mmCIF file of C-alpha atoms (C1' of nucleotides) and ligand atoms in Angstrom:
data_model
loop_
_atom_site.group_PDB
_atom_site.id
_atom_site.type_symbol
_atom_site.label_atom_id
_atom_site.label_comp_id
_atom_site.label_asym_id
_atom_site.label_seq_id
_atom_site.Cartn_x
_atom_site.Cartn_y
_atom_site.Cartn_z
ATOM 1 C CA MET A 1 -27.512 -12.418 11.777
ATOM 2 C CA VAL A 2 -23.826 -12.785 12.504
ATOM 3 C CA ILE A 3 -21.584 -10.069 11.119
ATOM 4 C CA GLU A 4 -17.901 -10.718 11.031
ATOM 5 C CA CYS A 5 -16.106 -7.450 11.569
ATOM 6 C CA ARG A 6 -12.943 -6.978 9.558
ATOM 7 C CA LEU A 7 -11.338 -3.569 9.629
ATOM 8 C CA MET A 8 -8.105 -2.123 8.351
ATOM 9 C CA ARG A 9 -5.338 -2.803 10.846
ATOM 10 C CA SER A 10 -4.103 -0.105 13.200
ATOM 11 C CA PRO A 11 -1.427 2.386 12.105
ATOM 12 C CA GLU A 12 1.089 0.585 14.359
ATOM 13 C CA GLU A 13 0.347 -2.768 12.790
ATOM 14 C CA LEU A 14 0.500 -1.279 9.313
ATOM 15 C CA VAL A 15 3.917 0.206 10.047
ATOM 16 C CA LYS A 16 5.105 -3.237 11.051
ATOM 17 C CA SER A 17 3.482 -4.868 8.050
ATOM 18 C CA PHE A 18 4.947 -2.323 5.623
ATOM 19 C CA ARG A 19 8.457 -2.879 7.001
ATOM 20 C CA GLU A 20 8.042 -6.648 6.940
ATOM 21 C CA SER A 21 7.019 -6.584 3.311
ATOM 22 C CA GLY A 22 10.026 -4.450 2.374
ATOM 23 C CA ARG A 23 8.012 -1.254 2.016
ATOM 24 C CA LYS A 24 9.312 1.876 3.663
ATOM 25 C CA VAL A 25 7.469 3.801 6.301
ATOM 26 C CA THR A 26 7.428 7.547 5.843
ATOM 27 C CA PRO A 27 5.738 10.285 7.871
ATOM 28 C CA GLN A 28 3.349 10.796 4.949
ATOM 29 C CA ARG A 29 2.330 7.163 5.023
ATOM 30 C CA GLU A 30 1.926 7.071 8.788
ATOM 31 C CA LYS A 31 -0.330 10.087 8.671
ATOM 32 C CA ILE A 32 -2.418 8.493 5.906
ATOM 33 C CA PHE A 33 -2.807 5.379 8.065
ATOM 34 C CA GLN A 34 -4.124 7.590 10.858
ATOM 35 C CA ILE A 35 -6.544 9.422 8.585
ATOM 36 C CA LEU A 36 -7.968 6.118 7.372
ATOM 37 C CA GLN A 37 -8.197 4.403 10.737
ATOM 38 C CA GLY A 38 -11.823 4.029 11.726
ATOM 39 C CA ASN A 39 -12.805 6.391 8.916
ATOM 40 C CA LYS A 40 -16.420 5.717 7.952
ATOM 41 C CA THR A 41 -16.737 8.532 5.401
ATOM 42 C CA HIS A 42 -15.595 6.466 2.409
ATOM 43 C CA PRO A 43 -13.045 9.162 1.550
ATOM 44 C CA THR A 44 -11.748 9.914 -1.917
ATOM 45 C CA ALA A 45 -8.040 10.301 -2.644
ATOM 46 C CA GLU A 46 -8.719 14.018 -2.821
ATOM 47 C CA SER A 47 -10.339 14.168 0.622
ATOM 48 C CA VAL A 48 -7.494 12.211 2.217
ATOM 49 C CA TYR A 49 -5.119 14.611 0.487
ATOM 50 C CA ALA A 50 -7.003 17.643 1.816
ATOM 51 C CA GLU A 51 -6.734 16.381 5.364
ATOM 52 C CA LEU A 52 -3.081 15.470 4.916
ATOM 53 C CA LEU A 53 -2.256 18.904 3.509
ATOM 54 C CA ARG A 54 -3.236 20.518 6.789
ATOM 55 C CA GLU A 55 -0.199 18.952 8.436
ATOM 56 C CA MET A 56 2.089 18.440 5.472
ATOM 57 C CA PRO A 57 1.771 21.373 3.118
ATOM 58 C CA THR A 58 4.182 20.011 0.522
ATOM 59 C CA VAL A 59 2.778 16.506 0.175
ATOM 60 C CA SER A 60 1.699 15.528 -3.314
ATOM 61 C CA LEU A 61 -1.554 13.937 -4.402
ATOM 62 C CA LYS A 62 0.453 11.271 -6.183
ATOM 63 C CA THR A 63 1.827 10.124 -2.841
ATOM 64 C CA VAL A 64 -1.710 9.702 -1.539
ATOM 65 C CA TYR A 65 -2.763 7.638 -4.540
ATOM 66 C CA GLN A 66 0.369 5.538 -4.242
ATOM 67 C CA THR A 67 -0.200 4.749 -0.570
ATOM 68 C CA LEU A 68 -3.889 4.032 -1.096
ATOM 69 C CA HIS A 69 -2.993 1.634 -3.890
ATOM 70 C CA GLU A 70 -0.459 -0.106 -1.646
ATOM 71 C CA LEU A 71 -3.129 -0.564 0.996
ATOM 72 C CA VAL A 72 -5.591 -1.896 -1.572
ATOM 73 C CA GLY A 73 -2.934 -4.325 -2.784
ATOM 74 C CA MET A 74 -2.357 -5.504 0.776
ATOM 75 C CA GLY A 75 -6.066 -6.023 1.314
ATOM 76 C CA GLU A 76 -6.289 -3.364 4.019
ATOM 77 C CA ILE A 77 -8.814 -1.138 2.262
ATOM 78 C CA SER A 78 -11.216 -1.563 -0.658
ATOM 79 C CA PRO A 79 -11.655 0.726 -3.628
ATOM 80 C CA LEU A 80 -15.276 1.619 -4.275
ATOM 81 C CA ASP A 81 -16.822 3.022 -7.411
ATOM 82 C CA LEU A 82 -20.219 4.292 -6.406
ATOM 83 C CA GLY A 83 -20.759 6.517 -9.397
ATOM 84 C CA THR A 84 -20.065 9.677 -7.428
ATOM 85 C CA GLY A 85 -17.322 10.919 -9.719
ATOM 86 C CA SER A 86 -14.158 9.778 -8.014
ATOM 87 C CA ALA A 87 -13.113 6.494 -6.490
ATOM 88 C CA ARG A 88 -13.655 6.062 -2.789
ATOM 89 C CA PHE A 89 -11.677 3.967 -0.338
ATOM 90 C CA ASP A 90 -13.159 1.919 2.463
ATOM 91 C CA PRO A 91 -11.149 0.705 5.461
ATOM 92 C CA ASN A 92 -14.147 -1.393 6.458
ATOM 93 C CA GLN A 93 -13.328 -4.809 5.028
ATOM 94 C CA SER A 94 -16.417 -6.536 6.406
ATOM 95 C CA THR A 95 -18.904 -7.822 3.874
ATOM 96 C CA HIS A 96 -21.339 -4.977 3.557
ATOM 97 C CA HIS A 97 -23.292 -2.782 1.178
ATOM 98 C CA HIS A 98 -23.965 0.922 0.768
ATOM 99 C CA LEU A 99 -26.589 3.600 0.942
ATOM 100 C CA VAL A 100 -25.601 6.476 -1.356
ATOM 101 C CA CYS A 101 -27.270 9.865 -1.143
ATOM 102 C CA THR A 102 -27.829 11.114 -4.664
ATOM 103 C CA ARG A 103 -27.898 14.677 -3.419
ATOM 104 C CA CYS A 104 -24.937 15.164 -1.064
ATOM 105 C CA HIS A 105 -23.061 11.985 -2.101
ATOM 106 C CA SER A 106 -22.659 10.784 1.459
ATOM 107 C CA VAL A 107 -22.225 7.031 1.829
ATOM 108 C CA LYS A 108 -23.413 4.887 4.704
ATOM 109 C CA ASP A 109 -22.573 1.281 5.451
ATOM 110 C CA LEU A 110 -25.322 -1.254 5.409
ATOM 111 C CA TYR A 111 -25.154 -4.792 6.731
ATOM 112 C CA LEU A 112 -27.541 -7.140 5.005
ATOM 113 C CA ASP A 113 -28.048 -10.812 5.553
ATOM 114 C CA ILE A 114 -28.393 -12.008 1.999
ATOM 115 C CA GLU A 115 -26.323 -15.003 1.161
ATOM 116 C CA ASP A 116 -29.600 -16.001 -0.423
ATOM 117 C CA ILE A 117 -29.725 -13.906 -3.598
ATOM 118 C CA GLN A 118 -30.178 -16.677 -6.089
ATOM 119 C CA ILE A 119 -29.419 -16.037 -9.723
ATOM 120 C CA PRO A 120 -31.784 -18.062 -11.888
ATOM 121 C CA GLY A 121 -29.460 -20.519 -13.572
ATOM 122 C CA GLU A 122 -30.844 -19.997 -17.061
ATOM 123 C CA GLN A 123 -29.779 -16.353 -16.925
ATOM 124 C CA LEU A 124 -26.219 -17.104 -15.873
ATOM 125 C CA GLU A 125 -25.098 -18.595 -19.173
ATOM 126 C CA GLY A 126 -21.797 -19.713 -17.780
ATOM 127 C CA PHE A 127 -21.121 -16.513 -15.882
ATOM 128 C CA ASP A 128 -19.146 -17.107 -12.717
ATOM 129 C CA ALA A 129 -20.535 -14.556 -10.277
ATOM 130 C CA GLY A 130 -17.939 -13.910 -7.627
ATOM 131 C CA THR A 131 -19.258 -10.984 -5.643
ATOM 132 C CA ALA A 132 -22.531 -9.122 -5.359
ATOM 133 C CA GLU A 133 -22.597 -5.465 -4.409
ATOM 134 C CA ILE A 134 -25.852 -3.808 -3.570
ATOM 135 C CA THR A 135 -26.056 -0.058 -3.828
ATOM 136 C CA PHE A 136 -29.148 1.711 -2.577
ATOM 137 C CA ARG A 137 -29.609 5.206 -3.901
ATOM 138 C CA GLY A 138 -31.874 7.764 -2.343
ATOM 139 C CA HIS A 139 -31.755 10.671 0.049
ATOM 140 C CA CYS A 140 -30.145 10.774 3.450
ATOM 141 C CA SER A 141 -32.096 12.220 6.348
ATOM 142 C CA LYS A 142 -30.421 15.627 5.991
ATOM 143 C CA CYS A 143 -31.184 15.856 2.300
ATOM 144 C CA ARG A 144 -34.681 14.539 2.712
ATOM 145 C CA THR A 145 -35.407 17.469 4.970
ATOM 146 C CA ALA A 146 -33.747 19.852 2.559
ATOM 147 C CA VAL A 147 -35.567 18.510 -0.500
ATOM 148 C CA SER A 148 -39.042 18.416 1.013
ATOM 149 C CA GLY A 149 -38.671 21.930 2.385
ATOM 150 C CA GLN A 150 -36.732 23.519 -0.448
ATOM 151 C CA SER A 151 -38.376 26.918 -0.191
ATOM 152 C CA GLN A 152 -37.742 27.085 3.516
ATOM 153 C CA ILE A 153 -34.446 27.820 5.170
ATOM 154 C CA ALA A 154 -32.694 24.470 5.294
ATOM 155 C CA VAL A 155 -32.126 23.304 8.853
ATOM 156 C CA HIS A 156 -29.803 20.348 9.002
ATOM 157 C CA GLN A 157 -29.674 18.253 12.119
ATOM 158 C CA GLY A 158 -25.987 17.803 12.963
ATOM 159 C CA MET B 1 -42.128 -13.794 -11.454
ATOM 160 C CA VAL B 2 -43.663 -11.059 -13.589
ATOM 161 C CA ILE B 3 -41.256 -8.766 -15.396
ATOM 162 C CA GLU B 4 -42.601 -5.574 -16.802
ATOM 163 C CA CYS B 5 -40.708 -4.748 -19.968
ATOM 164 C CA ARG B 6 -39.963 -1.091 -20.484
ATOM 165 C CA LEU B 7 -37.658 -0.173 -23.324
ATOM 166 C CA MET B 8 -36.572 3.059 -24.923
ATOM 167 C CA ARG B 9 -39.173 4.179 -27.433
ATOM 168 C CA SER B 10 -38.677 3.683 -31.149
ATOM 169 C CA PRO B 11 -36.720 6.197 -33.248
ATOM 170 C CA GLU B 12 -40.015 7.374 -34.793
ATOM 171 C CA GLU B 13 -41.589 7.986 -31.409
ATOM 172 C CA LEU B 14 -38.481 9.745 -30.172
ATOM 173 C CA VAL B 15 -38.528 12.085 -33.165
ATOM 174 C CA LYS B 16 -42.105 12.988 -32.284
ATOM 175 C CA SER B 17 -41.291 13.378 -28.612
ATOM 176 C CA PHE B 18 -38.255 15.565 -29.323
ATOM 177 C CA ARG B 19 -40.321 17.884 -31.518
ATOM 178 C CA GLU B 20 -43.144 18.024 -28.989
ATOM 179 C CA SER B 21 -40.770 19.020 -26.215
ATOM 180 C CA GLY B 22 -39.247 21.794 -28.338
ATOM 181 C CA ARG B 23 -36.057 19.873 -29.086
ATOM 182 C CA LYS B 24 -34.867 19.781 -32.654
ATOM 183 C CA VAL B 25 -34.425 16.635 -34.664
ATOM 184 C CA THR B 26 -31.223 16.323 -36.640
ATOM 185 C CA PRO B 27 -29.866 13.480 -38.773
ATOM 186 C CA GLN B 28 -27.206 12.921 -36.103
ATOM 187 C CA ARG B 29 -29.843 12.479 -33.452
ATOM 188 C CA GLU B 30 -31.969 10.173 -35.569
ATOM 189 C CA LYS B 31 -28.985 7.948 -36.231
ATOM 190 C CA ILE B 32 -28.169 7.849 -32.508
ATOM 191 C CA PHE B 33 -31.749 6.774 -31.800
ATOM 192 C CA GLN B 34 -31.288 3.911 -34.243
ATOM 193 C CA ILE B 35 -27.983 2.851 -32.735
ATOM 194 C CA LEU B 36 -29.539 2.691 -29.299
ATOM 195 C CA GLN B 37 -32.739 0.931 -30.277
ATOM 196 C CA GLY B 38 -32.692 -2.586 -28.893
ATOM 197 C CA ASN B 39 -29.021 -2.220 -28.041
ATOM 198 C CA LYS B 40 -28.148 -4.651 -25.260
ATOM 199 C CA THR B 41 -24.408 -3.934 -25.156
ATOM 200 C CA HIS B 42 -24.627 -1.122 -22.588
ATOM 201 C CA PRO B 43 -22.639 1.129 -24.921
ATOM 202 C CA THR B 44 -20.397 3.964 -23.839
ATOM 203 C CA ALA B 45 -20.579 7.410 -25.443
ATOM 204 C CA GLU B 46 -17.391 6.487 -27.222
ATOM 205 C CA SER B 47 -18.805 3.276 -28.679
ATOM 206 C CA VAL B 48 -21.936 5.048 -29.912
ATOM 207 C CA TYR B 49 -19.633 7.649 -31.435
ATOM 208 C CA ALA B 50 -17.531 4.984 -33.166
ATOM 209 C CA GLU B 51 -20.614 3.482 -34.785
ATOM 210 C CA LEU B 52 -21.969 6.899 -35.750
ATOM 211 C CA LEU B 53 -18.656 7.892 -37.336
ATOM 212 C CA ARG B 54 -19.000 5.114 -39.891
ATOM 213 C CA GLU B 55 -21.922 6.964 -41.475
ATOM 214 C CA MET B 56 -21.196 10.536 -40.438
ATOM 215 C CA PRO B 57 -17.467 11.109 -40.572
ATOM 216 C CA THR B 58 -17.657 14.691 -39.316
ATOM 217 C CA VAL B 59 -19.906 14.175 -36.314
ATOM 218 C CA SER B 60 -18.444 15.246 -33.011
ATOM 219 C CA LEU B 61 -18.311 13.365 -29.761
ATOM 220 C CA LYS B 62 -19.956 16.369 -28.153
ATOM 221 C CA THR B 63 -23.071 15.746 -30.177
ATOM 222 C CA VAL B 64 -23.196 12.179 -28.924
ATOM 223 C CA TYR B 65 -22.870 13.210 -25.285
ATOM 224 C CA GLN B 66 -25.484 15.918 -25.740
ATOM 225 C CA THR B 67 -28.022 13.565 -27.262
ATOM 226 C CA LEU B 68 -27.383 10.853 -24.686
ATOM 227 C CA HIS B 69 -27.919 13.393 -21.919
ATOM 228 C CA GLU B 70 -31.162 14.549 -23.523
ATOM 229 C CA LEU B 71 -32.383 10.965 -23.616
ATOM 230 C CA VAL B 72 -31.393 10.423 -19.995
ATOM 231 C CA GLY B 73 -33.262 13.585 -19.036
ATOM 232 C CA MET B 74 -36.331 12.350 -20.861
ATOM 233 C CA GLY B 75 -36.168 8.991 -19.099
ATOM 234 C CA GLU B 76 -35.556 7.061 -22.309
ATOM 235 C CA ILE B 77 -32.198 5.589 -21.311
ATOM 236 C CA SER B 78 -30.339 5.177 -18.025
ATOM 237 C CA PRO B 79 -26.761 6.127 -17.302
ATOM 238 C CA LEU B 80 -24.826 3.331 -15.640
ATOM 239 C CA ASP B 81 -21.610 3.564 -13.721
ATOM 240 C CA LEU B 82 -20.385 0.019 -13.368
ATOM 241 C CA GLY B 83 -16.828 0.865 -12.504
ATOM 242 C CA THR B 84 -15.582 -0.043 -15.962
ATOM 243 C CA GLY B 85 -13.931 3.289 -16.660
ATOM 244 C CA SER B 86 -16.504 5.219 -18.632
ATOM 245 C CA ALA B 87 -20.212 5.731 -18.202
ATOM 246 C CA ARG B 88 -22.498 3.361 -20.011
ATOM 247 C CA PHE B 89 -26.013 3.936 -21.287
ATOM 248 C CA ASP B 90 -28.842 1.459 -21.122
ATOM 249 C CA PRO B 91 -31.980 1.700 -23.292
ATOM 250 C CA ASN B 92 -33.486 -1.102 -21.212
ATOM 251 C CA GLN B 93 -35.622 0.749 -18.688
ATOM 252 C CA SER B 94 -37.044 -2.357 -17.067
ATOM 253 C CA THR B 95 -36.090 -2.947 -13.454
ATOM 254 C CA HIS B 96 -33.052 -5.139 -13.712
ATOM 255 C CA HIS B 97 -29.541 -5.746 -12.494
ATOM 256 C CA HIS B 98 -26.170 -6.522 -14.051
ATOM 257 C CA LEU B 99 -23.494 -9.121 -14.376
ATOM 258 C CA VAL B 100 -20.164 -7.408 -15.084
ATOM 259 C CA CYS B 101 -17.159 -9.329 -16.324
ATOM 260 C CA THR B 102 -14.109 -8.015 -14.531
ATOM 261 C CA ARG B 103 -11.902 -9.199 -17.359
ATOM 262 C CA CYS B 104 -13.509 -8.099 -20.646
ATOM 263 C CA HIS B 105 -15.949 -5.577 -19.117
ATOM 264 C CA SER B 106 -18.945 -7.063 -20.881
ATOM 265 C CA VAL B 107 -22.268 -6.416 -19.160
ATOM 266 C CA LYS B 108 -25.263 -8.690 -19.125
ATOM 267 C CA ASP B 109 -28.774 -7.949 -17.931
ATOM 268 C CA LEU B 110 -30.125 -9.905 -15.034
ATOM 269 C CA TYR B 111 -33.733 -10.045 -13.930
ATOM 270 C CA LEU B 112 -34.126 -10.794 -10.243
ATOM 271 C CA ASP B 113 -37.265 -11.088 -8.208
ATOM 272 C CA ILE B 114 -36.237 -9.284 -5.078
ATOM 273 C CA GLU B 115 -38.786 -6.835 -3.876
ATOM 274 C CA ASP B 116 -37.904 -8.557 -0.633
ATOM 275 C CA ILE B 117 -34.540 -7.033 0.171
ATOM 276 C CA GLN B 118 -35.446 -5.581 3.511
ATOM 277 C CA ILE B 119 -33.242 -2.957 5.024
ATOM 278 C CA PRO B 120 -33.262 -3.367 8.791
ATOM 279 C CA GLY B 121 -34.998 -0.209 9.979
ATOM 280 C CA GLU B 122 -32.448 0.600 12.645
ATOM 281 C CA GLN B 123 -29.751 0.942 9.980
ATOM 282 C CA LEU B 124 -31.777 3.310 7.792
ATOM 283 C CA GLU B 125 -31.577 6.318 10.108
ATOM 284 C CA GLY B 126 -33.987 8.329 8.062
ATOM 285 C CA PHE B 127 -32.476 7.355 4.719
ATOM 286 C CA ASP B 128 -35.057 7.183 1.961
ATOM 287 C CA ALA B 129 -33.864 4.341 -0.246
ATOM 288 C CA GLY B 130 -35.329 4.842 -3.686
ATOM 289 C CA THR B 131 -33.605 2.256 -5.809
ATOM 290 C CA ALA B 132 -31.459 -0.791 -5.241
ATOM 291 C CA GLU B 133 -28.918 -1.823 -7.836
ATOM 292 C CA ILE B 134 -27.201 -5.136 -7.609
ATOM 293 C CA THR B 135 -23.978 -5.612 -9.487
ATOM 294 C CA PHE B 136 -22.486 -9.057 -9.701
ATOM 295 C CA ARG B 137 -18.841 -9.153 -10.650
ATOM 296 C CA GLY B 138 -17.102 -12.202 -11.973
ATOM 297 C CA HIS B 139 -16.091 -13.759 -15.235
ATOM 298 C CA CYS B 140 -18.246 -14.296 -18.273
ATOM 299 C CA SER B 141 -18.219 -17.694 -19.944
ATOM 300 C CA LYS B 142 -15.686 -16.568 -22.552
ATOM 301 C CA CYS B 143 -13.290 -15.189 -19.989
ATOM 302 C CA ARG B 144 -13.749 -18.143 -17.681
ATOM 303 C CA THR B 145 -12.476 -20.359 -20.446
ATOM 304 C CA ALA B 146 -9.634 -17.993 -21.181
ATOM 305 C CA VAL B 147 -8.607 -17.641 -17.534
ATOM 306 C CA SER B 148 -8.703 -21.316 -16.646
ATOM 307 C CA GLY B 149 -6.845 -22.295 -19.770
ATOM 308 C CA GLN B 150 -4.440 -19.394 -20.037
ATOM 309 C CA SER B 151 -1.527 -21.402 -21.378
ATOM 310 C CA GLN B 152 -3.686 -23.012 -24.020
ATOM 311 C CA ILE B 153 -4.904 -21.457 -27.209
ATOM 312 C CA ALA B 154 -8.046 -19.618 -26.164
ATOM 313 C CA VAL B 155 -11.127 -21.012 -27.825
ATOM 314 C CA HIS B 156 -14.107 -18.713 -27.399
ATOM 315 C CA GLN B 157 -17.557 -20.013 -27.985
ATOM 316 C CA GLY B 158 -19.347 -17.472 -30.164
ATOM 317 C "C1'" DT C 1 -38.883 32.122 -47.298
ATOM 318 C "C1'" DG C 2 -36.732 34.277 -43.454
ATOM 319 C "C1'" DG C 3 -35.566 34.796 -38.401
ATOM 320 C "C1'" DT C 4 -34.113 32.740 -34.462
ATOM 321 C "C1'" DA C 5 -33.139 29.560 -31.049
ATOM 322 C "C1'" DA C 6 -31.114 25.164 -31.042
ATOM 323 C "C1'" DA C 7 -27.675 22.161 -32.465
ATOM 324 C "C1'" DC C 8 -23.299 21.387 -34.632
ATOM 325 C "C1'" DG C 9 -18.070 20.927 -35.038
ATOM 326 C "C1'" DA C 10 -13.606 22.163 -33.581
ATOM 327 C "C1'" DA C 11 -10.747 22.965 -30.149
ATOM 328 C "C1'" DA C 12 -9.612 24.125 -25.534
ATOM 329 C "C1'" DA C 13 -10.642 23.269 -20.687
ATOM 330 C "C1'" DT C 14 -11.591 20.365 -16.730
ATOM 331 C "C1'" DC C 15 -11.456 16.487 -13.579
ATOM 332 C "C1'" DA C 16 -9.639 12.244 -11.780
ATOM 333 C "C1'" DT C 17 -5.839 9.598 -12.268
ATOM 334 C "C1'" DT C 18 -1.312 7.965 -13.910
ATOM 335 C "C1'" DG C 19 3.591 8.459 -15.784
ATOM 336 C "C1'" DT C 20 8.110 10.485 -15.794
ATOM 337 C "C1'" DT C 21 11.997 12.668 -13.919
ATOM 338 C "C1'" DT C 22 14.670 14.400 -10.318
ATOM 339 C "C1'" DT C 23 15.519 14.864 -5.491
ATOM 340 C "C1'" DT C 24 15.124 13.190 -0.882
ATOM 341 C "C1'" DT C 25 15.058 9.789 2.685
ATOM 342 C "C1'" DG C 26 14.281 5.358 5.408
ATOM 343 C "C1'" DG C 27 16.443 1.216 6.679
ATOM 344 C "C1'" DC C 28 20.605 -1.082 6.952
ATOM 345 C "C1'" DC C 29 25.696 -1.868 7.361
ATOM 346 C "C1'" DC C 30 29.698 -0.350 9.386
ATOM 347 C "C1'" DG D 1 26.876 8.900 13.806
ATOM 348 C "C1'" DG D 2 28.197 8.471 8.579
ATOM 349 C "C1'" DG D 3 27.538 6.346 4.157
ATOM 350 C "C1'" DC D 4 25.032 3.654 0.895
ATOM 351 C "C1'" DC D 5 21.155 2.666 -2.167
ATOM 352 C "C1'" DA D 6 16.703 1.376 -3.453
ATOM 353 C "C1'" DA D 7 12.255 3.124 -2.457
ATOM 354 C "C1'" DA D 8 9.474 6.960 -1.931
ATOM 355 C "C1'" DA D 9 8.441 11.850 -2.436
ATOM 356 C "C1'" DA D 10 7.934 15.960 -5.131
ATOM 357 C "C1'" DA D 11 7.253 18.411 -9.181
ATOM 358 C "C1'" DC D 12 5.020 18.436 -13.149
ATOM 359 C "C1'" DA D 13 3.672 16.466 -17.710
ATOM 360 C "C1'" DA D 14 0.368 13.433 -19.720
ATOM 361 C "C1'" DT D 15 -3.801 10.624 -20.134
ATOM 362 C "C1'" DG D 16 -8.757 9.443 -20.848
ATOM 363 C "C1'" DA D 17 -13.421 10.765 -20.120
ATOM 364 C "C1'" DT D 18 -16.314 14.434 -20.183
ATOM 365 C "C1'" DT D 19 -17.642 19.372 -20.397
ATOM 366 C "C1'" DT D 20 -17.188 24.114 -21.925
ATOM 367 C "C1'" DT D 21 -16.600 27.661 -25.182
ATOM 368 C "C1'" DC D 22 -17.470 29.762 -29.354
ATOM 369 C "C1'" DG D 23 -18.211 30.742 -34.061
ATOM 370 C "C1'" DT D 24 -21.074 28.561 -37.767
ATOM 371 C "C1'" DT D 25 -24.876 26.028 -39.508
ATOM 372 C "C1'" DT D 26 -29.502 24.291 -39.447
ATOM 373 C "C1'" DA D 27 -34.359 22.914 -38.082
ATOM 374 C "C1'" DC D 28 -38.606 24.575 -37.878
ATOM 375 C "C1'" DC D 29 -42.330 27.914 -37.091
ATOM 376 C "C1'" DA D 30 -44.320 32.078 -38.777
HETATM 377 MN MN1 MN E 201 -18.446 0.880 3.459
HETATM 378 MN MN1 MN E 202 -28.989 -3.367 -18.526
HETATM 379 ZN ZN1 ZN E 203 -27.624 13.678 1.479
HETATM 380 ZN ZN1 ZN E 204 -15.462 -11.519 -20.018
#
DNA sequence: TGGTAAACGAAAATCATTGTTTTTTGGCCC
DNA sequence: GGGCCAAAAAACAATGATTTTCGTTTACCA
């Protein structure tokens, strides 16, 4: 299976790209680029905001949403609705799917080789299926331990 | 391919089941059962409410949410988050997937024979994948017509 | 036919997200 | 470096979906 890896560009490249497209580069935006770079946690706007607040105590949540939307518009990150309450943002632009823990809401990337999901034509009825997202729901290893041994003291492996 | 068909029980059976489990049966609830029976539109709480209002002008949206949650808890309907804004509820309890129109937000059931989606073990890392949901996004036949012929007068096939 | 827990309706609260308004600032010209 | 101006930030009000609160009504079992 060949996986083509397509990630959000580096903060430096994004700075360049923002300037080139007439967008302005602010310290807030640069810091958001850094928070997102290589981030595999599928953060929400709120969690990006929380991290940003540690260095910029006056930043507003609106600024975070605005920058995330810019990045989505530029194709640098993808918005995800995994049914965990708030929207999540994924700097991993490779074709991939997700494992969602129904207990702790953690999200893990999953690479599947399935160009071969065939929709029976008679069910399509003219529907033009562009993309297929597969979401697996279950329990992550931490939560599996916790659930099976609920009466015990929960010991989570780091 | 063998599809096992599992639908929400009939209003009469639900009345019985509610009583048996100590829940009370009210006219509001009975009407909600009827609205859901055989409903393939994947309604939102709001759309159930709208239909209910036509016969019970004083009913409250709270009552609708409460009853829908009861039914979810009893395994009679499934909550769906398809990224269309609000939660949807599905009385079709058969294993199935969905086609979602990104333009008009209509949702169509899709029966796929894929017990064979194999998650490569090395990616699982202890994750216990219970269910797999596949969501196809694209344009329904109506919207395909509308999109491709935007400058024309839209002619929707019924 | 009561008594009582459950359900109801109305309205306020909450959560995620977006809009509006005012102030500040980045990028550019001199 | 100083000035300009549109874009962005901040502050905060508003929205839509859902939940909570609370006083009133009702289903249903004795
Ligand atoms: Mn991902
Ligand atoms: Mn369905
Ligand atoms: Zn977990
Ligand atoms: Zn459509």
